[in-house]
Amino acid sequence: MNTPLTYADSIVIARSPADLYDMVSDVTRMGEWSPVCKACWWDDGPGPWAGAWFTGRNELPGRDPWETRSQVVAAAPGEEFAFVVGGTWTRWGYTFTPAADGTLVTESWEMLPAGLKRFDERFGPDAAAQVANRFEAARTGIPQTLAALKRIAEGTL
């Protein structure tokens, strides 16, 4: 269920859950399919493992590029990969479920309580509009990310 603080979408990709997990959990490849994140690198040596930190460089039209640090919170090969931006602010996750024609990949976004607090402190009366903007970015970006992941994953068969 999608709410103003959560969004998820899914796609079937003709690859195994293990293959897709390996692609997505290699954050250094994130720039290949994300419309916002252009590059990522591990901060604590090669990942992924729960607790590992990485930095991502993001770009959007009309905004200066910015970097965020994220912590891996789920690293279950072939099942789930997830990370939390800032360690407490926003959770991004991917689950991999076997399907008749490959794997159902679900990407999810969730604004966490600490993220709401951060937005209140940072944006004051504009916080709600900023959160709504992030929801809209997830609502439009997740389908784009999944479509690009499918194109790349199925093109490498």
Short mmCIF file of N, CA, C and O in Angstrom, two decimals, residues 1 10 75 138:
data_model
loop_
_atom_site.label_atom_id
_atom_site.label_comp_id
_atom_site.label_asym_id
_atom_site.label_seq_id
_atom_site.Cartn_x
_atom_site.Cartn_y
_atom_site.Cartn_z
N MET A 1 0.84 -1.18 0.00
CA MET A 1 0.00 0.00 0.00
C MET A 1 0.89 1.24 0.00
O MET A 1 1.83 1.34 0.76
N SER A 10 6.59 -2.78 -8.64
CA SER A 10 7.24 -4.05 -8.96
C SER A 10 7.29 -4.27 -10.47
O SER A 10 6.48 -3.68 -11.21
N ALA A 75 20.81 -7.35 3.73
CA ALA A 75 21.68 -7.91 2.69
C ALA A 75 21.51 -9.42 2.70
O ALA A 75 22.39 -10.15 3.14
N ALA A 138 9.88 9.61 -5.69
CA ALA A 138 9.85 8.14 -5.58
C ALA A 138 8.78 7.57 -6.51
O ALA A 138 9.02 6.57 -7.21
#
